C-alpha cells in the first residue's frame, strides 16, 4: 500500500504544478491573467524585475530602456515585472510613464515569474527562451550592469553591461555567459512568497 | 515549593532574555528610525523612500540592514575619537546593536501604541525668509549618465548691505540634489567671465574673484539633504552687499528618469552687524597631485603655521573620487596634538562641513597639518576612469583636489586689531602657497595686496613685477602696481600702469577709478569725468566712484551735478558720515544754510565723538542765525576736545547770550 500511495501523491502534485505554470505568467495591469508571455515566433522574452520605490531599480531604468529599444526589433519581447506586494496598477502606470513610457508592465501577484526565474531583488533581468518541453527556459538571470557593488557603493558608471552582453550573445547564437556576480537591489517581497 | 519557585524564576529569566533579544518596532526601533533616518526618509524628503512606518521599514529592510550595518547610513564619515563635532550623524553603537537584534528576531512589529513619527513639511524651518532667491529656470537633469556638477548664479537684488543670520536651501527636487555649496561672489566675477551664466556654469569646484579689498571668505555655507537651516553663531552673521552674487554650487545625481530642479535660497537678516569675524583658511597641495595610473596609495601633505592664536570653529575636507583616507591635526607649540578629523573611507557623495561641538582654542605657533591618501587603482570602485589614467588637480569631477578648509576665529593680542590678526593669518596662508608654488599668481597678488594695505609698497612692487612676468596683461596686477608706484611718489609711472591696465581691459573700472584719481590731483578733470562716468555706468552701486565724481563736478564748479552725486553717495553709504559732511559743506557754500545744518546734524549723529564736526555744526548754525544752538555745539565740541582752538575762537565770536 505505501508503494501505491506515493506515486499517486506525486502525480497529483506534478499535475497541479504543471497546470499552474501553464496557466499564469502574472497579470496585466488591468488584472487580466496572462496565459502566455509572448506570441508564437518570439525568440526570447526579457523580464526586468523592478519596483516603483526602489532607487537602484529606478537608476537602472535608462539601461533597461536602451536594451528594450535595441533588441525589440530582434523579435525579443521585453516586460517590466513589478513583483512586490502592495504595488498598485495606478502607481505602476505613473511610474512606467516616468521611466519608460513605451515599456510594457505586468504584475506578478502569485510570484509565478519570481519562482520561474529565481529573481530575488529589483532590478534583475531574466532572459527566457522557448523550450520544447516547458514553456520557457531561463537562459540568463542576474544583473543588468555592475554599477552597484553593494548597498552604499556604486561606480560613477558601469564597467560591464551584463544584460547587454547576454542578449548580444543570444542574438549571435552564442552561449550566454552566466552572471558571476550578485545582484544588488531591493529584496523582492511578493504577496505569496511560497507556493 | 522549590519546583514552583524554580519554574517562576526560569520564566522571569526567559522573559528578560526575550525582552533583551527581541526589540520591537513599536517598542525600541521606531524611535531609532525617527531620530536617525526620518529627516530625509519621509514622504517628499530627499531619501529615496520613506521610513516613517513599520510597513515602510519592513518593505526596505534588506536595504536598510545592509546600509546601516556598513555604516553607509546615516551618512557620517569621521572616525570617532578624532575631533568632536556638533550634529554628529554616526549611529550610536547601542542603536546599531539593537537594530541587529531586531532584524535577527525577524523584525517584529510588537504591540502597543506606535510612537508618533516626527512631522516634516516643505515650509521654511524658520518661517518666511526675509529674502528668497530662486533660480531663473529649472536645471534639467538627464535620466542617465554620471553625476552633474553645475554652478548657478543668483544675483542679490537688494540695495545696501545686509547681515545674514541664517540661510536655508530648498533644493526644489530633493532626491536629485545631493549637496550644495553657496559661494559669495563679491565682484560678480562669474557673471563677467561667463556670458551664458544663466545656463549654469559646469564644474565640481569653481573659483570666484574676491576683488581688490582684503575680504577673505568667512563662513561655510554648505548644504546637504539632512541639513537644517544654517543658523550662524551669535555675533557672526555674514555680510551680503549690494551687487554680490550668491553662487549655488550643485551636485546633482541622475535618478533614472528626466528630472528638473529649481532651487531656492532663503535668507534671514539681522540688523546687528557682525561683532566677530571668522575666517576660512585653507591647507592644500594641489600642486603635488600627479597621481600615476594604478597607484593605490598616493599621499600628499600640507602644513600651515598659525601666526596668532585662533579658535577653530569648523573644518571641511575635500577631495574628489580618488580620495581614500584623510586626516588633519594641529601640532601645538607644547608638543601636544589635537586631531581635527580622520576619515578612513572618503566618499564624496557623503561629504560635509563639520562644525566643532566646541570651539577649539589653538595658540599662536600651532602648525596645522593635513595628510590625504588617494587610490587611483582599478580596485577603487569610485574611480571615474576605467582603466585608470594619470590624474592631476583640477575643478572637474574627474580631476582631483587636496583641500582642507578650516574656519577660525582670530584671537588678537593687546595692541593688535582684529584686522591685523586676520591679515597675519592671510599672509601665512599665502606665503605657504607661494612656498609650494613660486608662480602661484593668487598668492603673489594677495601678498602684494597685503603689503599695500600694510603700507609696504616697495615689497608689493616686487611681488607685482614678479606676477606681471607671468601674466603681463593682467589689468588688476597692472593697476595694483600703479597704486604701489603712486604710494611711493612715482605718479607718472603709476599713470602709465593705469593706462596699460585700461588698454589690456577697457572694462576694468578699478584702473579707470585710479587714473581718474590721478587726473583729479593734476587737474585733468575732463578725462576724470569721462573715466568716472564709465565706471558709474558699470557699477552704479559703487559709493566711492560717486564720491570721486562729485569731487570732479565740484572742481568744475557744477553744483547741481555735485549735489546729485553726493546724494547718491549718501544713499549708498547710509552709515557713513562722509557724504553728509560733504553735502553740508556744499550746501553751506551755496548759501543753503538750513540744508547745511540738517546734513551736519546727520554727521554728528553718526560721529558723536567728533569735536571738529560739532564745531562745523556750530559754525553753520551761527551762520544761519541760531546762536543758541551754535553755542551749544561749540561747547559740546570743547567738551569732547578741550584743545580744539577753532571751537574756542568760535565761541568767543558769538555775542554773549541774553541774561
PDB file of C-alpha atoms in Angstrom, chain B residues 368-627:
ATOM      1  CA  UNK B 368      48.019  72.677  11.162  1.00  0.00           C
ATOM      2  CA  UNK B 369      48.646  69.501   9.173  1.00  0.00           C
ATOM      3  CA  UNK B 370      46.745  67.571   6.544  1.00  0.00           C
ATOM      4  CA  UNK B 371      47.609  64.225   5.006  1.00  0.00           C
ATOM      5  CA  UNK B 372      45.464  62.745   2.247  1.00  0.00           C
ATOM      6  CA  UNK B 373      45.832  59.371   0.539  1.00  0.00           C
ATOM      7  CA  UNK B 374      44.431  58.659  -2.937  1.00  0.00           C
ATOM      8  CA  UNK B 375      43.624  55.400  -4.670  1.00  0.00           C
ATOM      9  CA  UNK B 376      43.970  55.556  -8.442  1.00  0.00           C
ATOM     10  CA  UNK B 377      43.851  51.815  -8.932  1.00  0.00           C
ATOM     11  CA  UNK B 378      41.204  49.788 -10.714  1.00  0.00           C
ATOM     12  CA  UNK B 379      40.252  48.390  -7.312  1.00  0.00           C
ATOM     13  CA  UNK B 380      38.843  51.772  -6.330  1.00  0.00           C
ATOM     14  CA  UNK B 381      35.234  51.320  -7.334  1.00  0.00           C
ATOM     15  CA  UNK B 382      34.684  55.081  -7.318  1.00  0.00           C
ATOM     16  CA  UNK B 383      37.496  55.685  -9.813  1.00  0.00           C
ATOM     17  CA  UNK B 384      35.882  57.633 -12.674  1.00  0.00           C
ATOM     18  CA  UNK B 385      38.396  56.204 -15.155  1.00  0.00           C
ATOM     19  CA  UNK B 386      38.282  52.610 -16.263  1.00  0.00           C
ATOM     20  CA  UNK B 387      41.037  51.720 -16.823  1.00  0.00           C
ATOM     21  CA  UNK B 388      42.736  54.233 -14.526  1.00  0.00           C
ATOM     22  CA  UNK B 389      44.667  57.105 -16.068  1.00  0.00           C
ATOM     23  CA  UNK B 390      47.137  59.618 -14.679  1.00  0.00           C
ATOM     24  CA  UNK B 391      45.204  62.248 -12.709  1.00  0.00           C
ATOM     25  CA  UNK B 392      46.173  65.786 -11.771  1.00  0.00           C
ATOM     26  CA  UNK B 393      44.479  68.594  -9.868  1.00  0.00           C
ATOM     27  CA  UNK B 394      41.521  70.402 -11.409  1.00  0.00           C
ATOM     28  CA  UNK B 395      37.961  71.572 -10.954  1.00  0.00           C
ATOM     29  CA  UNK B 396      36.313  68.837 -12.989  1.00  0.00           C
ATOM     30  CA  UNK B 397      34.953  65.836 -11.130  1.00  0.00           C
ATOM     31  CA  UNK B 398      37.363  63.535 -12.949  1.00  0.00           C
ATOM     32  CA  UNK B 399      40.300  65.655 -11.742  1.00  0.00           C
ATOM     33  CA  UNK B 400      41.426  65.603  -8.143  1.00  0.00           C
ATOM     34  CA  UNK B 401      41.759  68.000  -5.237  1.00  0.00           C
ATOM     35  CA  UNK B 402      43.585  68.057  -1.928  1.00  0.00           C
ATOM     36  CA  UNK B 403      41.858  70.755   0.095  1.00  0.00           C
ATOM     37  CA  UNK B 404      41.299  71.140   3.795  1.00  0.00           C
ATOM     38  CA  UNK B 405      39.396  74.235   4.858  1.00  0.00           C
ATOM     39  CA  UNK B 406      39.390  75.451   8.440  1.00  0.00           C
ATOM     40  CA  UNK B 407      37.092  78.100   9.859  1.00  0.00           C
ATOM     41  CA  UNK B 408      38.894  80.014  12.577  1.00  0.00           C
ATOM     42  CA  UNK B 409      38.084  82.940  14.805  1.00  0.00           C
ATOM     43  CA  UNK B 410      41.254  85.001  15.300  1.00  0.00           C
ATOM     44  CA  UNK B 411      42.218  85.815  18.884  1.00  0.00           C
ATOM     45  CA  UNK B 412      44.001  89.102  18.893  1.00  0.00           C
ATOM     46  CA  UNK B 413      46.610  90.104  21.424  1.00  0.00           C
ATOM     47  CA  UNK B 414      46.681  93.504  23.131  1.00  0.00           C
ATOM     48  CA  UNK B 415      47.815  96.175  20.726  1.00  0.00           C
ATOM     49  CA  UNK B 416      46.669  94.210  17.704  1.00  0.00           C
ATOM     50  CA  UNK B 417      43.462  94.981  15.856  1.00  0.00           C
ATOM     51  CA  UNK B 418      41.207  92.256  14.595  1.00  0.00           C
ATOM     52  CA  UNK B 419      42.028  93.304  11.051  1.00  0.00           C
ATOM     53  CA  UNK B 420      45.725  92.944  11.744  1.00  0.00           C
ATOM     54  CA  UNK B 421      45.142  89.464  13.130  1.00  0.00           C
ATOM     55  CA  UNK B 422      43.243  88.410  10.049  1.00  0.00           C
ATOM     56  CA  UNK B 423      45.848  89.926   7.790  1.00  0.00           C
ATOM     57  CA  UNK B 424      48.539  87.953   9.616  1.00  0.00           C
ATOM     58  CA  UNK B 425      46.612  84.743   9.026  1.00  0.00           C
ATOM     59  CA  UNK B 426      46.101  85.591   5.368  1.00  0.00           C
ATOM     60  CA  UNK B 427      49.807  86.342   4.995  1.00  0.00           C
ATOM     61  CA  UNK B 428      50.794  82.977   6.496  1.00  0.00           C
ATOM     62  CA  UNK B 429      48.375  81.179   4.214  1.00  0.00           C
ATOM     63  CA  UNK B 430      49.582  82.948   1.081  1.00  0.00           C
ATOM     64  CA  UNK B 431      53.262  82.568   1.972  1.00  0.00           C
ATOM     65  CA  UNK B 432      52.584  78.884   2.464  1.00  0.00           C
ATOM     66  CA  UNK B 433      51.085  78.697  -1.028  1.00  0.00           C
ATOM     67  CA  UNK B 434      53.980  80.574  -2.513  1.00  0.00           C
ATOM     68  CA  UNK B 435      56.495  78.292  -0.808  1.00  0.00           C
ATOM     69  CA  UNK B 436      54.855  75.317  -2.526  1.00  0.00           C
ATOM     70  CA  UNK B 437      54.303  77.038  -5.867  1.00  0.00           C
ATOM     71  CA  UNK B 438      56.588  80.029  -6.526  1.00  0.00           C
ATOM     72  CA  UNK B 439      54.485  81.010  -9.541  1.00  0.00           C
ATOM     73  CA  UNK B 440      51.184  80.919  -7.689  1.00  0.00           C
ATOM     74  CA  UNK B 441      49.537  84.012  -9.144  1.00  0.00           C
ATOM     75  CA  UNK B 442      46.834  84.149  -6.479  1.00  0.00           C
ATOM     76  CA  UNK B 443      49.412  84.127  -3.692  1.00  0.00           C
ATOM     77  CA  UNK B 444      51.580  86.734  -5.425  1.00  0.00           C
ATOM     78  CA  UNK B 445      48.660  89.081  -5.870  1.00  0.00           C
ATOM     79  CA  UNK B 446      47.231  88.585  -2.387  1.00  0.00           C
ATOM     80  CA  UNK B 447      50.591  89.094  -0.723  1.00  0.00           C
ATOM     81  CA  UNK B 448      51.115  92.262  -2.735  1.00  0.00           C
ATOM     82  CA  UNK B 449      47.674  93.457  -1.684  1.00  0.00           C
ATOM     83  CA  UNK B 450      48.524  92.768   1.954  1.00  0.00           C
ATOM     84  CA  UNK B 451      51.742  94.733   1.556  1.00  0.00           C
ATOM     85  CA  UNK B 452      49.839  97.639   0.032  1.00  0.00           C
ATOM     86  CA  UNK B 453      47.276  97.513   2.822  1.00  0.00           C
ATOM     87  CA  UNK B 454      50.009  97.486   5.475  1.00  0.00           C
ATOM     88  CA  UNK B 455      51.977 100.318   3.887  1.00  0.00           C
ATOM     89  CA  UNK B 456      54.762  98.266   2.361  1.00  0.00           C
ATOM     90  CA  UNK B 457      54.544  99.415  -1.256  1.00  0.00           C
ATOM     91  CA  UNK B 458      58.143  98.577  -2.151  1.00  0.00           C
ATOM     92  CA  UNK B 459      57.665  94.916  -1.336  1.00  0.00           C
ATOM     93  CA  UNK B 460      54.313  94.982  -3.107  1.00  0.00           C
ATOM     94  CA  UNK B 461      56.035  96.275  -6.226  1.00  0.00           C
ATOM     95  CA  UNK B 462      58.493  93.369  -6.190  1.00  0.00           C
ATOM     96  CA  UNK B 463      55.699  90.832  -5.953  1.00  0.00           C
ATOM     97  CA  UNK B 464      53.607  92.529  -8.611  1.00  0.00           C
ATOM     98  CA  UNK B 465      56.517  92.761 -11.024  1.00  0.00           C
ATOM     99  CA  UNK B 466      57.066  89.027 -10.495  1.00  0.00           C
ATOM    100  CA  UNK B 467      53.386  88.450 -11.130  1.00  0.00           C
ATOM    101  CA  UNK B 468      53.458  90.545 -14.296  1.00  0.00           C
ATOM    102  CA  UNK B 469      56.257  88.445 -15.730  1.00  0.00           C
ATOM    103  CA  UNK B 470      53.778  85.556 -15.537  1.00  0.00           C
ATOM    104  CA  UNK B 471      50.665  87.478 -16.644  1.00  0.00           C
ATOM    105  CA  UNK B 472      51.856  90.636 -18.387  1.00  0.00           C
ATOM    106  CA  UNK B 473      48.376  91.740 -19.463  1.00  0.00           C
ATOM    107  CA  UNK B 474      46.743  91.292 -16.082  1.00  0.00           C
ATOM    108  CA  UNK B 475      44.813  94.546 -15.701  1.00  0.00           C
ATOM    109  CA  UNK B 476      44.415  94.080 -11.989  1.00  0.00           C
ATOM    110  CA  UNK B 477      48.112  93.470 -11.375  1.00  0.00           C
ATOM    111  CA  UNK B 478      48.978  96.483 -13.547  1.00  0.00           C
ATOM    112  CA  UNK B 479      46.558  98.594 -11.567  1.00  0.00           C
ATOM    113  CA  UNK B 480      47.921  97.386  -8.240  1.00  0.00           C
ATOM    114  CA  UNK B 481      51.438  98.141  -9.413  1.00  0.00           C
ATOM    115  CA  UNK B 482      50.253 101.614 -10.352  1.00  0.00           C
ATOM    116  CA  UNK B 483      48.828 102.032  -6.873  1.00  0.00           C
ATOM    117  CA  UNK B 484      52.121 100.945  -5.309  1.00  0.00           C
ATOM    118  CA  UNK B 485      54.079 103.301  -7.547  1.00  0.00           C
ATOM    119  CA  UNK B 486      51.788 106.175  -6.690  1.00  0.00           C
ATOM    120  CA  UNK B 487      52.223 105.391  -2.996  1.00  0.00           C
ATOM    121  CA  UNK B 488      55.970 105.828  -3.412  1.00  0.00           C
ATOM    122  CA  UNK B 489      55.564 109.128  -5.207  1.00  0.00           C
ATOM    123  CA  UNK B 490      56.047 107.833  -8.735  1.00  0.00           C
ATOM    124  CA  UNK B 491      52.871 109.339 -10.166  1.00  0.00           C
ATOM    125  CA  UNK B 492      53.975 109.309 -13.797  1.00  0.00           C
ATOM    126  CA  UNK B 493      54.974 105.653 -13.582  1.00  0.00           C
ATOM    127  CA  UNK B 494      51.690 104.941 -11.869  1.00  0.00           C
ATOM    128  CA  UNK B 495      49.726 106.699 -14.604  1.00  0.00           C
ATOM    129  CA  UNK B 496      51.481 104.602 -17.230  1.00  0.00           C
ATOM    130  CA  UNK B 497      50.443 101.389 -15.425  1.00  0.00           C
ATOM    131  CA  UNK B 498      46.832 102.538 -15.107  1.00  0.00           C
ATOM    132  CA  UNK B 499      46.734 103.330 -18.821  1.00  0.00           C
ATOM    133  CA  UNK B 500      48.303  99.957 -19.595  1.00  0.00           C
ATOM    134  CA  UNK B 501      45.646  98.258 -17.474  1.00  0.00           C
ATOM    135  CA  UNK B 502      42.867 100.052 -19.343  1.00  0.00           C
ATOM    136  CA  UNK B 503      44.474  99.138 -22.647  1.00  0.00           C
ATOM    137  CA  UNK B 504      44.549  95.497 -21.559  1.00  0.00           C
ATOM    138  CA  UNK B 505      40.977  95.590 -20.296  1.00  0.00           C
ATOM    139  CA  UNK B 506      38.904  98.713 -21.030  1.00  0.00           C
ATOM    140  CA  UNK B 507      36.168  97.395 -18.761  1.00  0.00           C
ATOM    141  CA  UNK B 508      38.444  97.243 -15.727  1.00  0.00           C
ATOM    142  CA  UNK B 509      36.935 100.092 -13.781  1.00  0.00           C
ATOM    143  CA  UNK B 510      39.421  99.992 -10.909  1.00  0.00           C
ATOM    144  CA  UNK B 511      42.077 101.248 -13.307  1.00  0.00           C
ATOM    145  CA  UNK B 512      39.679 103.918 -14.536  1.00  0.00           C
ATOM    146  CA  UNK B 513      38.979 104.966 -10.958  1.00  0.00           C
ATOM    147  CA  UNK B 514      42.663 105.164 -10.042  1.00  0.00           C
ATOM    148  CA  UNK B 515      43.543 107.058 -13.211  1.00  0.00           C
ATOM    149  CA  UNK B 516      40.679 109.452 -12.529  1.00  0.00           C
ATOM    150  CA  UNK B 517      42.057 109.978  -9.021  1.00  0.00           C
ATOM    151  CA  UNK B 518      45.385 110.966 -10.518  1.00  0.00           C
ATOM    152  CA  UNK B 519      43.594 113.226 -13.007  1.00  0.00           C
ATOM    153  CA  UNK B 520      41.818 114.899 -10.132  1.00  0.00           C
ATOM    154  CA  UNK B 521      45.136 115.557  -8.441  1.00  0.00           C
ATOM    155  CA  UNK B 522      46.664 117.214 -11.502  1.00  0.00           C
ATOM    156  CA  UNK B 523      43.513 118.962 -12.645  1.00  0.00           C
ATOM    157  CA  UNK B 524      42.684 116.857 -15.692  1.00  0.00           C
ATOM    158  CA  UNK B 525      39.017 116.999 -14.835  1.00  0.00           C
ATOM    159  CA  UNK B 526      37.612 116.292 -18.290  1.00  0.00           C
ATOM    160  CA  UNK B 527      39.319 112.905 -18.569  1.00  0.00           C
ATOM    161  CA  UNK B 528      38.460 112.176 -14.944  1.00  0.00           C
ATOM    162  CA  UNK B 529      34.780 112.870 -15.637  1.00  0.00           C
ATOM    163  CA  UNK B 530      34.792 110.574 -18.670  1.00  0.00           C
ATOM    164  CA  UNK B 531      36.504 107.761 -16.807  1.00  0.00           C
ATOM    165  CA  UNK B 532      34.248 108.016 -13.787  1.00  0.00           C
ATOM    166  CA  UNK B 533      31.063 108.150 -15.835  1.00  0.00           C
ATOM    167  CA  UNK B 534      32.151 104.897 -17.438  1.00  0.00           C
ATOM    168  CA  UNK B 535      32.854 103.417 -14.030  1.00  0.00           C
ATOM    169  CA  UNK B 536      29.490 104.551 -12.659  1.00  0.00           C
ATOM    170  CA  UNK B 537      27.692 103.022 -15.628  1.00  0.00           C
ATOM    171  CA  UNK B 538      29.409  99.689 -14.923  1.00  0.00           C
ATOM    172  CA  UNK B 539      28.999  99.839 -11.144  1.00  0.00           C
ATOM    173  CA  UNK B 540      26.145 102.180 -10.243  1.00  0.00           C
ATOM    174  CA  UNK B 541      26.270 100.921  -6.661  1.00  0.00           C
ATOM    175  CA  UNK B 542      29.889 101.858  -6.040  1.00  0.00           C
ATOM    176  CA  UNK B 543      29.781 104.648  -3.485  1.00  0.00           C
ATOM    177  CA  UNK B 544      33.411 105.637  -3.864  1.00  0.00           C
ATOM    178  CA  UNK B 545      33.026 106.301  -7.569  1.00  0.00           C
ATOM    179  CA  UNK B 546      30.122 108.647  -6.908  1.00  0.00           C
ATOM    180  CA  UNK B 547      32.215 110.400  -4.255  1.00  0.00           C
ATOM    181  CA  UNK B 548      35.056 110.942  -6.685  1.00  0.00           C
ATOM    182  CA  UNK B 549      32.727 112.108  -9.450  1.00  0.00           C
ATOM    183  CA  UNK B 550      31.210 114.632  -7.033  1.00  0.00           C
ATOM    184  CA  UNK B 551      34.691 115.978  -6.385  1.00  0.00           C
ATOM    185  CA  UNK B 552      35.264 116.295 -10.126  1.00  0.00           C
ATOM    186  CA  UNK B 553      31.998 118.237 -10.557  1.00  0.00           C
ATOM    187  CA  UNK B 554      32.876 120.411  -7.581  1.00  0.00           C
ATOM    188  CA  UNK B 555      36.195 121.161  -9.241  1.00  0.00           C
ATOM    189  CA  UNK B 556      34.305 122.114 -12.402  1.00  0.00           C
ATOM    190  CA  UNK B 557      32.005 124.361 -10.340  1.00  0.00           C
ATOM    191  CA  UNK B 558      28.902 122.418 -11.300  1.00  0.00           C
ATOM    192  CA  UNK B 559      26.852 122.440  -8.043  1.00  0.00           C
ATOM    193  CA  UNK B 560      23.761 120.671  -9.351  1.00  0.00           C
ATOM    194  CA  UNK B 561      25.773 117.693 -10.545  1.00  0.00           C
ATOM    195  CA  UNK B 562      27.877 117.804  -7.407  1.00  0.00           C
ATOM    196  CA  UNK B 563      24.856 117.616  -5.151  1.00  0.00           C
ATOM    197  CA  UNK B 564      23.332 114.805  -7.205  1.00  0.00           C
ATOM    198  CA  UNK B 565      26.458 112.664  -6.901  1.00  0.00           C
ATOM    199  CA  UNK B 566      26.829 113.418  -3.195  1.00  0.00           C
ATOM    200  CA  UNK B 567      23.230 112.397  -2.593  1.00  0.00           C
ATOM    201  CA  UNK B 568      23.807 109.151  -4.468  1.00  0.00           C
ATOM    202  CA  UNK B 569      26.944 108.540  -2.432  1.00  0.00           C
ATOM    203  CA  UNK B 570      24.965 109.169   0.739  1.00  0.00           C
ATOM    204  CA  UNK B 571      22.204 106.771  -0.290  1.00  0.00           C
ATOM    205  CA  UNK B 572      24.766 104.036  -0.940  1.00  0.00           C
ATOM    206  CA  UNK B 573      26.666 104.604   2.301  1.00  0.00           C
ATOM    207  CA  UNK B 574      23.893 105.118   4.795  1.00  0.00           C
ATOM    208  CA  UNK B 575      26.059 104.855   7.916  1.00  0.00           C
ATOM    209  CA  UNK B 576      28.971 106.894   6.630  1.00  0.00           C
ATOM    210  CA  UNK B 577      29.154 110.481   7.911  1.00  0.00           C
ATOM    211  CA  UNK B 578      31.388 111.397   4.951  1.00  0.00           C
ATOM    212  CA  UNK B 579      28.685 112.096   2.352  1.00  0.00           C
ATOM    213  CA  UNK B 580      26.618 114.083   4.874  1.00  0.00           C
ATOM    214  CA  UNK B 581      29.706 116.125   5.685  1.00  0.00           C
ATOM    215  CA  UNK B 582      30.377 116.826   2.021  1.00  0.00           C
ATOM    216  CA  UNK B 583      26.731 117.710   1.432  1.00  0.00           C
ATOM    217  CA  UNK B 584      26.729 120.080   4.415  1.00  0.00           C
ATOM    218  CA  UNK B 585      29.789 121.894   3.139  1.00  0.00           C
ATOM    219  CA  UNK B 586      28.424 122.124  -0.385  1.00  0.00           C
ATOM    220  CA  UNK B 587      25.081 123.475   0.834  1.00  0.00           C
ATOM    221  CA  UNK B 588      26.928 125.973   3.039  1.00  0.00           C
ATOM    222  CA  UNK B 589      28.934 127.174   0.043  1.00  0.00           C
ATOM    223  CA  UNK B 590      25.705 127.565  -1.893  1.00  0.00           C
ATOM    224  CA  UNK B 591      24.132 129.541   0.947  1.00  0.00           C
ATOM    225  CA  UNK B 592      21.525 126.869   1.632  1.00  0.00           C
ATOM    226  CA  UNK B 593      22.166 127.033   5.355  1.00  0.00           C
ATOM    227  CA  UNK B 594      19.129 125.112   6.555  1.00  0.00           C
ATOM    228  CA  UNK B 595      20.120 122.193   4.338  1.00  0.00           C
ATOM    229  CA  UNK B 596      23.694 122.511   5.506  1.00  0.00           C
ATOM    230  CA  UNK B 597      22.696 122.380   9.168  1.00  0.00           C
ATOM    231  CA  UNK B 598      20.451 119.371   8.545  1.00  0.00           C
ATOM    232  CA  UNK B 599      23.267 117.444   6.883  1.00  0.00           C
ATOM    233  CA  UNK B 600      25.781 118.414   9.542  1.00  0.00           C
ATOM    234  CA  UNK B 601      23.353 117.267  12.224  1.00  0.00           C
ATOM    235  CA  UNK B 602      23.321 113.924  10.435  1.00  0.00           C
ATOM    236  CA  UNK B 603      27.126 113.940  10.597  1.00  0.00           C
ATOM    237  CA  UNK B 604      27.275 114.372  14.367  1.00  0.00           C
ATOM    238  CA  UNK B 605      24.543 111.763  14.814  1.00  0.00           C
ATOM    239  CA  UNK B 606      26.784 109.269  13.018  1.00  0.00           C
ATOM    240  CA  UNK B 607      30.029 110.582  14.547  1.00  0.00           C
ATOM    241  CA  UNK B 608      29.020 111.715  18.036  1.00  0.00           C
ATOM    242  CA  UNK B 609      32.605 111.894  19.314  1.00  0.00           C
ATOM    243  CA  UNK B 610      33.939 114.115  16.567  1.00  0.00           C
ATOM    244  CA  UNK B 611      34.721 117.505  18.090  1.00  0.00           C
ATOM    245  CA  UNK B 612      35.553 119.111  14.748  1.00  0.00           C
ATOM    246  CA  UNK B 613      32.168 118.090  13.337  1.00  0.00           C
ATOM    247  CA  UNK B 614      30.386 119.730  16.277  1.00  0.00           C
ATOM    248  CA  UNK B 615      32.476 122.800  15.652  1.00  0.00           C
ATOM    249  CA  UNK B 616      31.438 122.799  11.984  1.00  0.00           C
ATOM    250  CA  UNK B 617      27.823 122.359  13.024  1.00  0.00           C
ATOM    251  CA  UNK B 618      28.101 125.354  15.333  1.00  0.00           C
ATOM    252  CA  UNK B 619      29.607 127.445  12.572  1.00  0.00           C
ATOM    253  CA  UNK B 620      26.747 126.581  10.227  1.00  0.00           C
ATOM    254  CA  UNK B 621      24.144 127.254  12.907  1.00  0.00           C
ATOM    255  CA  UNK B 622      25.754 130.589  13.716  1.00  0.00           C
ATOM    256  CA  UNK B 623      25.756 131.459  10.040  1.00  0.00           C
ATOM    257  CA  UNK B 624      22.078 130.524   9.916  1.00  0.00           C
ATOM    258  CA  UNK B 625      21.387 132.857  12.851  1.00  0.00           C
ATOM    259  CA  UNK B 626      20.822 130.257  15.523  1.00  0.00           C
ATOM    260  CA  UNK B 627      23.324 131.469  18.095  1.00  0.00           C
TER     261      UNK B 627
END
